[in-house]
mmCIF file with all atom_site columns, C-alpha atoms in Angstrom:
data_model
loop_
_atom_site.group_PDB
_atom_site.id
_atom_site.type_symbol
_atom_site.label_atom_id
_atom_site.label_alt_id
_atom_site.label_comp_id
_atom_site.label_asym_id
_atom_site.label_entity_id
_atom_site.label_seq_id
_atom_site.pdbx_PDB_ins_code
_atom_site.Cartn_x
_atom_site.Cartn_y
_atom_site.Cartn_z
_atom_site.occupancy
_atom_site.B_iso_or_equiv
_atom_site.pdbx_formal_charge
_atom_site.auth_seq_id
_atom_site.auth_comp_id
_atom_site.auth_asym_id
_atom_site.auth_atom_id
_atom_site.pdbx_PDB_model_num
ATOM 1  C CA . MET A 1 1  ? 238.134 188.629 -10.627 1.00 0.00 ? 1  MET A CA 1
ATOM 2  C CA . THR A 1 2  ? 236.742 190.381 -13.631 1.00 0.00 ? 2  THR A CA 1
ATOM 3  C CA . GLU A 1 3  ? 233.180 191.754 -13.739 1.00 0.00 ? 3  GLU A CA 1
ATOM 4  C CA . ARG A 1 4  ? 231.461 190.127 -16.654 1.00 0.00 ? 4  ARG A CA 1
ATOM 5  C CA . ASN A 1 5  ? 229.786 193.057 -18.368 1.00 0.00 ? 5  ASN A CA 1
ATOM 6  C CA . THR A 1 6  ? 232.532 195.682 -18.394 1.00 0.00 ? 6  THR A CA 1
ATOM 7  C CA . GLY A 1 7  ? 235.723 193.620 -17.979 1.00 0.00 ? 7  GLY A CA 1
ATOM 8  C CA . ALA A 1 8  ? 236.744 195.720 -14.937 1.00 0.00 ? 8  ALA A CA 1
ATOM 9  C CA . VAL A 1 9  ? 238.821 193.967 -12.307 1.00 0.00 ? 9  VAL A CA 1
ATOM 10 C CA . ILE A 1 10 ? 236.767 194.221 -9.062  1.00 0.00 ? 10 ILE A CA 1
ATOM 11 C CA . SER A 1 11 ? 238.767 191.873 -6.870  1.00 0.00 ? 11 SER A CA 1
ATOM 12 C CA . ASN A 1 12 ? 241.752 189.523 -6.817  1.00 0.00 ? 12 ASN A CA 1
ATOM 13 C CA . ILE A 1 13 ? 241.882 186.064 -5.321  1.00 0.00 ? 13 ILE A CA 1
ATOM 14 C CA . PHE A 1 14 ? 245.155 185.205 -3.686  1.00 0.00 ? 14 PHE A CA 1
ATOM 15 C CA . LEU A 1 15 ? 246.072 181.554 -3.136  1.00 0.00 ? 15 LEU A CA 1
ATOM 16 C CA . TYR A 1 16 ? 249.004 180.353 -1.080  1.00 0.00 ? 16 TYR A CA 1
ATOM 17 C CA . TYR A 1 17 ? 250.460 176.937 -0.188  1.00 0.00 ? 17 TYR A CA 1
ATOM 18 C CA . ASP A 1 18 ? 252.534 176.086 2.875   1.00 0.00 ? 18 ASP A CA 1
ATOM 19 C CA . ALA A 1 19 ? 254.583 172.993 2.113   1.00 0.00 ? 19 ALA A CA 1
ATOM 20 C CA . SER A 1 20 ? 255.504 172.547 5.779   1.00 0.00 ? 20 SER A CA 1
ATOM 21 C CA . THR A 1 21 ? 251.903 172.123 6.878   1.00 0.00 ? 21 THR A CA 1
ATOM 22 C CA . GLY A 1 22 ? 250.234 170.949 3.638   1.00 0.00 ? 22 GLY A CA 1
ATOM 23 C CA . ARG A 1 23 ? 247.658 173.722 3.944   1.00 0.00 ? 23 ARG A CA 1
ATOM 24 C CA . ASN A 1 24 ? 246.367 176.010 1.226   1.00 0.00 ? 24 ASN A CA 1
ATOM 25 C CA . CYS A 1 25 ? 245.104 179.507 2.099   1.00 0.00 ? 25 CYS A CA 1
ATOM 26 C CA . ALA A 1 26 ? 242.932 181.852 0.016   1.00 0.00 ? 26 ALA A CA 1
ATOM 27 C CA . SER A 1 27 ? 241.561 185.407 0.273   1.00 0.00 ? 27 SER A CA 1
ATOM 28 C CA . ASN A 1 28 ? 239.451 187.601 -2.022  1.00 0.00 ? 28 ASN A CA 1
ATOM 29 C CA . VAL A 1 29 ? 240.590 191.235 -1.993  1.00 0.00 ? 29 VAL A CA 1
ATOM 30 C CA . ARG A 1 30 ? 238.603 194.128 -3.474  1.00 0.00 ? 30 ARG A CA 1
ATOM 31 C CA . THR A 1 31 ? 240.225 196.598 -5.917  1.00 0.00 ? 31 THR A CA 1
ATOM 32 C CA . ALA A 1 32 ? 239.413 200.327 -6.029  1.00 0.00 ? 32 ALA A CA 1
ATOM 33 C CA . VAL A 1 33 ? 237.088 199.621 -8.963  1.00 0.00 ? 33 VAL A CA 1
ATOM 34 C CA . GLY A 1 34 ? 235.408 196.935 -6.837  1.00 0.00 ? 34 GLY A CA 1
ATOM 35 C CA . GLY A 1 35 ? 234.626 199.389 -4.070  1.00 0.00 ? 35 GLY A CA 1
ATOM 36 C CA . ALA A 1 36 ? 237.540 198.867 -1.671  1.00 0.00 ? 36 ALA A CA 1
ATOM 37 C CA . GLY A 1 37 ? 236.685 200.811 1.504   1.00 0.00 ? 37 GLY A CA 1
ATOM 38 C CA . THR A 1 38 ? 232.908 200.412 1.150   1.00 0.00 ? 38 THR A CA 1
ATOM 39 C CA . ALA A 1 39 ? 231.278 197.402 2.789   1.00 0.00 ? 39 ALA A CA 1
ATOM 40 C CA . ALA A 1 40 ? 229.467 195.073 0.339   1.00 0.00 ? 40 ALA A CA 1
ATOM 41 C CA . ARG A 1 41 ? 229.113 191.332 0.044   1.00 0.00 ? 41 ARG A CA 1
ATOM 42 C CA . ILE A 1 42 ? 232.276 189.403 -0.772  1.00 0.00 ? 42 ILE A CA 1
ATOM 43 C CA . SER A 1 43 ? 233.179 185.785 -0.234  1.00 0.00 ? 43 SER A CA 1
ATOM 44 C CA . VAL A 1 44 ? 235.923 183.221 -0.745  1.00 0.00 ? 44 VAL A CA 1
ATOM 45 C CA . SER A 1 45 ? 235.810 179.420 -0.460  1.00 0.00 ? 45 SER A CA 1
ATOM 46 C CA . ILE A 1 46 ? 238.492 176.711 -0.572  1.00 0.00 ? 46 ILE A CA 1
ATOM 47 C CA . TRP A 1 47 ? 238.265 172.926 -0.537  1.00 0.00 ? 47 TRP A CA 1
ATOM 48 C CA . ALA A 1 48 ? 240.341 169.861 -1.419  1.00 0.00 ? 48 ALA A CA 1
ATOM 49 C CA . ASP A 1 49 ? 238.945 167.368 -3.892  1.00 0.00 ? 49 ASP A CA 1
ATOM 50 C CA . GLY A 1 50 ? 236.513 165.185 -2.007  1.00 0.00 ? 50 GLY A CA 1
ATOM 51 C CA . GLY A 1 51 ? 236.397 167.595 0.988   1.00 0.00 ? 51 GLY A CA 1
ATOM 52 C CA . SER A 1 52 ? 233.965 170.172 2.294   1.00 0.00 ? 52 SER A CA 1
ATOM 53 C CA . ALA A 1 53 ? 234.290 173.881 1.475   1.00 0.00 ? 53 ALA A CA 1
ATOM 54 C CA . VAL A 1 54 ? 235.537 176.377 4.067   1.00 0.00 ? 54 VAL A CA 1
ATOM 55 C CA . THR A 1 55 ? 233.951 179.736 3.362   1.00 0.00 ? 55 THR A CA 1
ATOM 56 C CA . ASP A 1 56 ? 234.104 183.298 4.576   1.00 0.00 ? 56 ASP A CA 1
ATOM 57 C CA . ASP A 1 57 ? 231.086 185.280 3.287   1.00 0.00 ? 57 ASP A CA 1
ATOM 58 C CA . GLY A 1 58 ? 229.988 188.685 4.598   1.00 0.00 ? 58 GLY A CA 1
ATOM 59 C CA . ASN A 1 59 ? 229.769 192.400 4.131   1.00 0.00 ? 59 ASN A CA 1
ATOM 60 C CA . TYR A 1 60 ? 233.382 193.553 4.164   1.00 0.00 ? 60 TYR A CA 1
ATOM 61 C CA . ALA A 1 61 ? 235.059 196.753 2.992   1.00 0.00 ? 61 ALA A CA 1
ATOM 62 C CA . GLN A 1 62 ? 238.355 195.193 1.968   1.00 0.00 ? 62 GLN A CA 1
ATOM 63 C CA . TYR A 1 63 ? 238.502 191.399 1.764   1.00 0.00 ? 63 TYR A CA 1
ATOM 64 C CA . ALA A 1 64 ? 237.060 187.989 2.629   1.00 0.00 ? 64 ALA A CA 1
ATOM 65 C CA . GLY A 1 65 ? 239.286 185.365 4.202   1.00 0.00 ? 65 GLY A CA 1
ATOM 66 C CA . PRO A 1 66 ? 241.717 184.100 4.720   1.00 0.00 ? 66 PRO A CA 1
ATOM 67 C CA . VAL A 1 67 ? 240.331 180.570 4.630   1.00 0.00 ? 67 VAL A CA 1
ATOM 68 C CA . SER A 1 68 ? 242.409 177.413 4.605   1.00 0.00 ? 68 SER A CA 1
ATOM 69 C CA . ALA A 1 69 ? 242.199 173.710 3.857   1.00 0.00 ? 69 ALA A CA 1
ATOM 70 C CA . TYR A 1 70 ? 244.579 170.769 4.182   1.00 0.00 ? 70 TYR A CA 1
ATOM 71 C CA . ALA A 1 71 ? 245.325 169.369 0.771   1.00 0.00 ? 71 ALA A CA 1
ATOM 72 C CA . ARG A 1 72 ? 248.787 167.712 0.717   1.00 0.00 ? 72 ARG A CA 1
ATOM 73 C CA . GLY A 1 73 ? 248.863 165.493 -2.341  1.00 0.00 ? 73 GLY A CA 1
ATOM 74 C CA . LYS A 1 74 ? 245.414 166.591 -3.470  1.00 0.00 ? 74 LYS A CA 1
ATOM 75 C CA . CYS A 1 75 ? 243.981 169.117 -5.889  1.00 0.00 ? 75 CYS A CA 1
ATOM 76 C CA . ILE A 1 76 ? 242.237 172.132 -4.422  1.00 0.00 ? 76 ILE A CA 1
ATOM 77 C CA . ASN A 1 77 ? 239.412 174.333 -5.575  1.00 0.00 ? 77 ASN A CA 1
ATOM 78 C CA . VAL A 1 78 ? 238.876 177.988 -4.864  1.00 0.00 ? 78 VAL A CA 1
ATOM 79 C CA . LYS A 1 79 ? 235.831 180.213 -5.462  1.00 0.00 ? 79 LYS A CA 1
ATOM 80 C CA . GLY A 1 80 ? 235.281 183.905 -5.003  1.00 0.00 ? 80 GLY A CA 1
ATOM 81 C CA . VAL A 1 81 ? 232.192 186.102 -5.347  1.00 0.00 ? 81 VAL A CA 1
ATOM 82 C CA . THR A 1 82 ? 232.307 189.889 -5.223  1.00 0.00 ? 82 THR A CA 1
ATOM 83 C CA . TYR A 1 83 ? 229.490 192.439 -5.311  1.00 0.00 ? 83 TYR A CA 1
ATOM 84 C CA . ALA A 1 84 ? 230.488 196.051 -6.008  1.00 0.00 ? 84 ALA A CA 1
ATOM 85 C CA . SER A 1 85 ? 228.826 199.406 -6.492  1.00 0.00 ? 85 SER A CA 1
ATOM 86 C CA . GLY A 1 86 ? 226.902 200.173 -9.637  1.00 0.00 ? 86 GLY A CA 1
ATOM 87 C CA . GLY A 1 87 ? 225.469 196.643 -9.762  1.00 0.00 ? 87 GLY A CA 1
ATOM 88 C CA . ARG A 1 88 ? 228.816 195.076 -10.617 1.00 0.00 ? 88 ARG A CA 1
ATOM 89 C CA . TYR A 1 89 ? 229.155 191.441 -9.774  1.00 0.00 ? 89 TYR A CA 1
ATOM 90 C CA . GLY A 1 90 ? 231.870 188.852 -10.342 1.00 0.00 ? 90 GLY A CA 1
ATOM 91 C CA . SER A 1 91 ? 232.189 185.164 -9.625  1.00 0.00 ? 91 SER A CA 1
ATOM 92 C CA . VAL A 1 92 ? 235.025 182.820 -10.391 1.00 0.00 ? 92 VAL A CA 1
ATOM 93 C CA . GLN A 1 93 ? 235.764 179.191 -9.546  1.00 0.00 ? 93 GLN A CA 1
ATOM 94 C CA . ARG A 1 94 ? 239.060 177.465 -10.322 1.00 0.00 ? 94 ARG A CA 1
ATOM 95 C CA . SER A 1 95 ? 240.296 173.966 -9.737  1.00 0.00 ? 95 SER A CA 1
ATOM 96 C CA . GLY A 1 96 ? 243.368 171.962 -10.571 1.00 0.00 ? 96 GLY A CA 1
ATOM 97 C CA . HIS A 1 97 ? 245.932 173.479 -8.234  1.00 0.00 ? 97 HIS A CA 1
ATOM 98 C CA . CYS A 1 98 ? 247.530 170.207 -7.154  1.00 0.00 ? 98 CYS A CA 1
ATOM 99 C CA . GLY A 1 99 ? 250.275 169.599 -4.672  1.00 0.00 ? 99 GLY A CA 1
#
């Protein structure tokens, strides 16, 4: 995830799919620029089209998640929010990962 003002990458959202279970899994992992090792608010959410979001949101030093959702044959959505030192903030939401 890129912080909007400086373009610095403050975290990365990782998304996985397990074909044997039909579940998608996501986590939001801080980078060094995003303050890895220092607790601050970070979250990750995942949901299938038409479903409810599963979210992990808290003050973590490294990452939020993993969170998972069943989505065989559906499109999924993922959202991450990261707060970092120096007032940096990033938010991203993506959809269209379909399986």
